Amino acid sequence: MENLRFQVVGEAFKKKPLDVKCPSERPCEYFGKNVFNREKMYKYLPKDVYEKLTDAIDNGTRLDRSVADAVAAGIKQWATENGVTHYTHWFQPLTEGTAEKHDSFVEHDYKGGMVEEFSGKLLVQQEPDASSFPSGGIRNTFEARGYSAWDPTSPVFIMDDTLCIPTVFISYTGEALDYKAPLLRALHAVDKAATDVCRYFYPEVKNVRSNLGWEQEYFLVDEGLYSARPDLMLTGRTLMGHDSAKNQQMDDHYFGTIPDRVQAFMKDLEIQALELGIPCKTRHNEVAPNQFELAPIYEECNLAVDHNMLLMSLMKRVARKHGFRVLLHEKPFAGINGSGKHNNWSLSTDTGVLLHGPGKTPMDNLRFAVFIVETLMGVYRHNGLLKASIMSATNAHRLGANEAPPAIISSFLGSQLSELLDHIEKSDKDDLFAVMGKQGLKLDIPEIPELFIDNTDRNRTSPFAFTGNRFEFRAVGSEANCASAMIALNSAVAEALVCFKKRVDALIAKGEDKTSAIIDVIREDIKTCKPVRFDGNGYSDEWVEEAMRRGLDCEKSCPVIFERYLDEDSISMFESLNVMSRKELEARNEVKWETYTKKIQIEARVMGDLSMNHIIPVATHYQSQLIKNVQNMRGIFDTEKADKLSARNIKLIEEIADRTATIERGVEELVQARKVANRIDDEHAKAIAYHDTVAPKMEEIRYQIDKLELIVEDDLWTLPKYRELLFIR
């Protein structure tokens, strides 16, 4: 019987790209087709309702619930005209995914028939079962009530025949059980804090918004090969597998020609994403084989988070249509680059970008310096918290390797910006802010036009790098909800700005000139946050030692890193800004520890199953063939000659015996380590036990399996190998 592995590999080679048809020639013609955007609001809503709704979206004014019925009627009319029959509150529980419960529009007409209805009450509020989602102990199993509530700042959209309404998700007792509620609070906090500081420079500023542009990296694997790898199916990553002779060492995949099947997938994905209002901009091959990236134009932070969550769900659906599976795990393959999701973050007012510099006047440059430095102050004060916000069992595999930012949060500014801050710190107040703009770079090729060089280079080893008019938070994982990092970052910056304004106002109250007061405070902060500034190689061992001397958080244990959420400084910040309460933070950490434990637990069980039911049977079967060969040789030749001719096989027989015995012992020890850890009641202690005693044993078993893969006859090995998983197009 032919090995299933060869069947699925053969079928993968035969697959052709699907023919993807665009709904029209120009993307601008179908962009937002399935979104209840401003254009559709204006068409389907009464004028006064439209004005109230857009005022709430633009200016954060409270939306009068009395207008909900009119909004619901307009949305329902638009939706039914587009074939919609159901609606759902679409929310983001603490599962790293999204959730939805579909209800139809139909109701009894009490005359023996049915009518289609959708009221403002159904738009504004629904009641999912809060006990069935992670709550960290806020909800008991018998306390089921929870509420989802409409977020009007994120437009409703259509998926297939269902109207999706973005919502927050809270418990019956009012605590947030999702990512959106604290994100909206953090965005409100940074809006207020940044607006207050902005008015030192621009009194006309009305509000400040946080912007986010994410860069989604992912792998594609042929669906047949994926189905033949239980570890990929159940854990999202390969728990075993020797690296291919050729992987990414030639750098030939990066920015290379996109394979035809992948191009068809990307085209289909972009069309559907654009119809949902996701402004896709960039697509390309990434560094590792079969790794790719999609990035949109930046958007308001809350909307960008929603769009990223929607896109990850959409990617999985479209990939299956094209015979692929999307892998969003940060490290699905050992030995090659993992996947991240760089979060490009900035602040902008209704008049311009606050981090954009240099300005045309000294006050513009002072504004630029203030917002740069106070961002750094937030990163410095909450260094460990920012790392906790991006840490997970999956992202831990990627951080710290020479492919991603190290597990130390520092900020790269570049020489010009560093010189500017040093200049502010040391110079007279009258001799400040002579920052350079973009300068020309002439090449000795007459056909090439003059290039303009940015104020900063890029440092790929920096987790939080300034890149011209924004900071790039590069440590966020590919399958993460961006909201986690954005809640921490926006809160940290908001707190820094509140503190900055309080100190400036105190100096002004004492009679100091406003500009002089701003400079005095900013100088103090430049000195304070200097430890977080680092422009060198973040991969070097020297940097780890230097970071420890600077007092930066260098912890690598995922469960321990989560503890930073419960530091008194973190709790004080979140509570003072009304982002999250102590109770909510404690509950979320319970969820984080429990999630970490469960992910490692699942991996350990899959590892044990594959070891005992795939690897050892295949290895011992091959060993039996080798033994039979040796026995046959001894039947033909004398013992001395037979042993000489069979020396290689005898060596392999012994090696297989040693390695399979080591694997069996390792699996037994793995099971025992799990049992010991499972008896621990405290979720924190249990997560630490899984990190310290269970996860390391899996690596020891993997080492032996990967060595066996090189020994066992290729025809017998049942699991698709890296050379097949990574190079099928």
mmCIF file of N, CA and C in Angstrom, residues 46-109:
data_model
loop_
_atom_site.group_PDB
_atom_site.id
_atom_site.type_symbol
_atom_site.label_atom_id
_atom_site.label_comp_id
_atom_site.label_asym_id
_atom_site.label_seq_id
_atom_site.Cartn_x
_atom_site.Cartn_y
_atom_site.Cartn_z
ATOM 1 N N PRO A 46 -32.401 58.724 8.328
ATOM 2 C CA PRO A 46 -32.889 60.107 8.316
ATOM 3 C C PRO A 46 -31.741 61.066 8.620
ATOM 4 N N LYS A 47 -31.839 62.286 8.112
ATOM 5 C CA LYS A 47 -30.727 63.228 8.216
ATOM 6 C C LYS A 47 -30.322 63.489 9.663
ATOM 7 N N ASP A 48 -31.304 63.672 10.554
ATOM 8 C CA ASP A 48 -30.957 63.977 11.946
ATOM 9 C C ASP A 48 -30.309 62.778 12.636
ATOM 10 N N VAL A 49 -30.745 61.570 12.268
ATOM 11 C CA VAL A 49 -30.146 60.356 12.823
ATOM 12 C C VAL A 49 -28.715 60.192 12.310
ATOM 13 N N TYR A 50 -28.527 60.453 11.028
ATOM 14 C CA TYR A 50 -27.186 60.385 10.428
ATOM 15 C C TYR A 50 -26.228 61.330 11.148
ATOM 16 N N GLU A 51 -26.688 62.547 11.427
ATOM 17 C CA GLU A 51 -25.830 63.536 12.067
ATOM 18 C C GLU A 51 -25.481 63.133 13.498
ATOM 19 N N LYS A 52 -26.455 62.579 14.223
ATOM 20 C CA LYS A 52 -26.183 62.135 15.596
ATOM 21 C C LYS A 52 -25.216 60.962 15.613
ATOM 22 N N LEU A 53 -25.390 60.034 14.676
ATOM 23 C CA LEU A 53 -24.518 58.857 14.628
ATOM 24 C C LEU A 53 -23.093 59.238 14.257
ATOM 25 N N THR A 54 -22.925 60.079 13.248
ATOM 26 C CA THR A 54 -21.573 60.481 12.840
ATOM 27 C C THR A 54 -20.908 61.358 13.889
ATOM 28 N N ASP A 55 -21.701 62.145 14.617
ATOM 29 C CA ASP A 55 -21.139 62.956 15.699
ATOM 30 C C ASP A 55 -20.594 62.057 16.810
ATOM 31 N N ALA A 56 -21.326 60.979 17.102
ATOM 32 C CA ALA A 56 -20.853 60.025 18.112
ATOM 33 C C ALA A 56 -19.571 59.346 17.658
ATOM 34 N N ILE A 57 -19.502 58.997 16.378
ATOM 35 C CA ILE A 57 -18.319 58.324 15.841
ATOM 36 C C ILE A 57 -17.113 59.262 15.825
ATOM 37 N N ASP A 58 -17.330 60.509 15.372
ATOM 38 C CA ASP A 58 -16.214 61.444 15.177
ATOM 39 C C ASP A 58 -15.747 62.105 16.470
ATOM 40 N N ASN A 59 -16.694 62.435 17.338
ATOM 41 C CA ASN A 59 -16.360 63.264 18.493
ATOM 42 C C ASN A 59 -16.562 62.579 19.837
ATOM 43 N N GLY A 60 -16.981 61.321 19.804
ATOM 44 C CA GLY A 60 -17.137 60.591 21.051
ATOM 45 C C GLY A 60 -18.318 61.025 21.882
ATOM 46 N N THR A 61 -19.274 61.732 21.298
ATOM 47 C CA THR A 61 -20.458 62.132 22.044
ATOM 48 C C THR A 61 -21.331 60.911 22.320
ATOM 49 N N ARG A 62 -22.037 60.943 23.434
ATOM 50 C CA ARG A 62 -22.885 59.804 23.804
ATOM 51 C C ARG A 62 -24.052 59.695 22.843
ATOM 52 N N LEU A 63 -24.278 58.494 22.334
ATOM 53 C CA LEU A 63 -25.354 58.265 21.363
ATOM 54 C C LEU A 63 -26.653 58.039 22.107
ATOM 55 N N ASP A 64 -27.625 58.870 21.812
ATOM 56 C CA ASP A 64 -28.948 58.749 22.417
ATOM 57 C C ASP A 64 -29.582 57.433 21.984
ATOM 58 N N ARG A 65 -29.960 56.613 22.958
ATOM 59 C CA ARG A 65 -30.515 55.302 22.627
ATOM 60 C C ARG A 65 -31.817 55.412 21.843
ATOM 61 N N SER A 66 -32.458 56.567 21.901
ATOM 62 C CA SER A 66 -33.719 56.736 21.186
ATOM 63 C C SER A 66 -33.544 56.677 19.675
ATOM 64 N N VAL A 67 -32.311 56.904 19.193
ATOM 65 C CA VAL A 67 -32.097 56.858 17.742
ATOM 66 C C VAL A 67 -31.817 55.430 17.266
ATOM 67 N N ALA A 68 -31.687 54.489 18.207
ATOM 68 C CA ALA A 68 -31.303 53.125 17.837
ATOM 69 C C ALA A 68 -32.309 52.475 16.895
ATOM 70 N N ASP A 69 -33.618 52.713 17.131
ATOM 71 C CA ASP A 69 -34.628 52.107 16.259
ATOM 72 C C ASP A 69 -34.483 52.584 14.826
ATOM 73 N N ALA A 70 -34.222 53.879 14.650
ATOM 74 C CA ALA A 70 -34.067 54.422 13.295
ATOM 75 C C ALA A 70 -32.815 53.866 12.625
ATOM 76 N N VAL A 71 -31.722 53.739 13.405
ATOM 77 C CA VAL A 71 -30.496 53.165 12.850
ATOM 78 C C VAL A 71 -30.725 51.700 12.473
ATOM 79 N N ALA A 72 -31.391 50.955 13.358
ATOM 80 C CA ALA A 72 -31.662 49.541 13.091
ATOM 81 C C ALA A 72 -32.518 49.378 11.837
ATOM 82 N N ALA A 73 -33.497 50.236 11.661
ATOM 83 C CA ALA A 73 -34.362 50.143 10.478
ATOM 84 C C ALA A 73 -33.569 50.376 9.204
ATOM 85 N N GLY A 74 -32.685 51.373 9.230
ATOM 86 C CA GLY A 74 -31.871 51.656 8.045
ATOM 87 C C GLY A 74 -30.908 50.524 7.735
ATOM 88 N N ILE A 75 -30.286 49.981 8.782
ATOM 89 C CA ILE A 75 -29.348 48.871 8.587
ATOM 90 C C ILE A 75 -30.078 47.662 8.034
ATOM 91 N N LYS A 76 -31.265 47.360 8.589
ATOM 92 C CA LYS A 76 -32.030 46.193 8.135
ATOM 93 C C LYS A 76 -32.438 46.338 6.667
ATOM 94 N N GLN A 77 -32.844 47.530 6.281
ATOM 95 C CA GLN A 77 -33.235 47.734 4.880
ATOM 96 C C GLN A 77 -32.059 47.467 3.947
ATOM 97 N N TRP A 78 -30.902 48.031 4.304
ATOM 98 C CA TRP A 78 -29.697 47.806 3.484
ATOM 99 C C TRP A 78 -29.322 46.337 3.458
ATOM 100 N N ALA A 79 -29.378 45.690 4.620
ATOM 101 C CA ALA A 79 -28.957 44.293 4.722
ATOM 102 C C ALA A 79 -29.870 43.374 3.918
ATOM 103 N N THR A 80 -31.190 43.546 4.061
ATOM 104 C CA THR A 80 -32.115 42.657 3.346
ATOM 105 C C THR A 80 -32.044 42.867 1.833
ATOM 106 N N GLU A 81 -31.752 44.077 1.413
ATOM 107 C CA GLU A 81 -31.562 44.329 -0.021
ATOM 108 C C GLU A 81 -30.350 43.582 -0.563
ATOM 109 N N ASN A 82 -29.444 43.198 0.341
ATOM 110 C CA ASN A 82 -28.248 42.456 -0.058
ATOM 111 C C ASN A 82 -28.333 40.975 0.321
ATOM 112 N N GLY A 83 -29.536 40.477 0.525
ATOM 113 C CA GLY A 83 -29.738 39.044 0.741
ATOM 114 C C GLY A 83 -29.481 38.546 2.142
ATOM 115 N N VAL A 84 -29.384 39.440 3.107
ATOM 116 C CA VAL A 84 -29.114 39.041 4.489
ATOM 117 C C VAL A 84 -30.383 38.510 5.142
ATOM 118 N N THR A 85 -30.251 37.405 5.871
ATOM 119 C CA THR A 85 -31.382 36.806 6.579
ATOM 120 C C THR A 85 -31.144 36.705 8.083
ATOM 121 N N HIS A 86 -29.885 36.858 8.522
ATOM 122 C CA HIS A 86 -29.541 36.705 9.937
ATOM 123 C C HIS A 86 -28.682 37.884 10.405
ATOM 124 N N TYR A 87 -28.585 38.030 11.698
ATOM 125 C CA TYR A 87 -27.713 39.039 12.289
ATOM 126 C C TYR A 87 -26.985 38.424 13.474
ATOM 127 N N THR A 88 -25.867 39.022 13.854
ATOM 128 C CA THR A 88 -25.110 38.539 15.005
ATOM 129 C C THR A 88 -24.342 39.685 15.644
ATOM 130 N N HIS A 89 -24.207 39.638 16.946
ATOM 131 C CA HIS A 89 -23.265 40.503 17.644
ATOM 132 C C HIS A 89 -21.896 39.835 17.548
ATOM 133 N N TRP A 90 -20.961 40.533 16.961
ATOM 134 C CA TRP A 90 -19.615 40.012 16.662
ATOM 135 C C TRP A 90 -18.659 40.608 17.695
ATOM 136 N N PHE A 91 -18.078 39.757 18.549
ATOM 137 C CA PHE A 91 -17.248 40.286 19.631
ATOM 138 C C PHE A 91 -15.958 39.475 19.774
ATOM 139 N N GLN A 92 -15.093 39.946 20.654
ATOM 140 C CA GLN A 92 -13.744 39.400 20.785
ATOM 141 C C GLN A 92 -13.491 38.951 22.223
ATOM 142 N N PRO A 93 -13.954 37.742 22.578
ATOM 143 C CA PRO A 93 -13.732 37.242 23.943
ATOM 144 C C PRO A 93 -12.258 36.945 24.177
ATOM 145 N N LEU A 94 -11.932 36.509 25.381
ATOM 146 C CA LEU A 94 -10.535 36.276 25.749
ATOM 147 C C LEU A 94 -10.043 34.913 25.261
ATOM 148 N N THR A 95 -10.404 34.574 24.039
ATOM 149 C CA THR A 95 -9.991 33.308 23.424
ATOM 150 C C THR A 95 -8.995 33.526 22.302
ATOM 151 N N GLU A 96 -8.628 34.789 22.030
ATOM 152 C CA GLU A 96 -7.765 35.194 20.913
ATOM 153 C C GLU A 96 -8.488 35.139 19.571
ATOM 154 N N GLY A 97 -9.755 34.747 19.567
ATOM 155 C CA GLY A 97 -10.521 34.718 18.326
ATOM 156 C C GLY A 97 -11.720 35.641 18.422
ATOM 157 N N THR A 98 -12.715 35.423 17.566
ATOM 158 C CA THR A 98 -13.957 36.185 17.607
ATOM 159 C C THR A 98 -15.110 35.235 17.887
ATOM 160 N N ALA A 99 -16.241 35.789 18.249
ATOM 161 C CA ALA A 99 -17.405 34.971 18.582
ATOM 162 C C ALA A 99 -18.647 35.574 17.947
ATOM 163 N N GLU A 100 -19.602 34.714 17.634
ATOM 164 C CA GLU A 100 -20.834 35.174 17.007
ATOM 165 C C GLU A 100 -21.936 34.142 17.215
ATOM 166 N N LYS A 101 -23.147 34.614 17.409
ATOM 167 C CA LYS A 101 -24.343 33.773 17.517
ATOM 168 C C LYS A 101 -25.361 34.338 16.536
ATOM 169 N N HIS A 102 -25.743 33.559 15.543
ATOM 170 C CA HIS A 102 -26.594 34.056 14.471
ATOM 171 C C HIS A 102 -28.072 33.890 14.817
ATOM 172 N N ASP A 103 -28.831 34.955 14.692
ATOM 173 C CA ASP A 103 -30.287 34.926 14.827
ATOM 174 C C ASP A 103 -30.909 35.423 13.531
ATOM 175 N N SER A 104 -32.032 34.851 13.160
ATOM 176 C CA SER A 104 -32.726 35.322 11.957
ATOM 177 C C SER A 104 -33.586 36.533 12.295
ATOM 178 N N PHE A 105 -33.977 37.263 11.273
ATOM 179 C CA PHE A 105 -34.837 38.428 11.459
ATOM 180 C C PHE A 105 -36.284 38.044 11.773
ATOM 181 N N VAL A 106 -36.661 36.778 11.581
ATOM 182 C CA VAL A 106 -38.077 36.411 11.621
ATOM 183 C C VAL A 106 -38.639 36.400 13.039
ATOM 184 N N GLU A 107 -39.886 36.841 13.159
ATOM 185 C CA GLU A 107 -40.665 36.797 14.388
ATOM 186 C C GLU A 107 -42.093 36.391 14.038
ATOM 187 N N HIS A 108 -42.849 35.895 15.025
ATOM 188 C CA HIS A 108 -44.262 35.589 14.811
ATOM 189 C C HIS A 108 -45.044 36.862 14.494
ATOM 190 N N ASP A 109 -45.990 36.768 13.554
ATOM 191 C CA ASP A 109 -46.899 37.891 13.335
ATOM 192 C C ASP A 109 -48.216 37.711 14.081
#
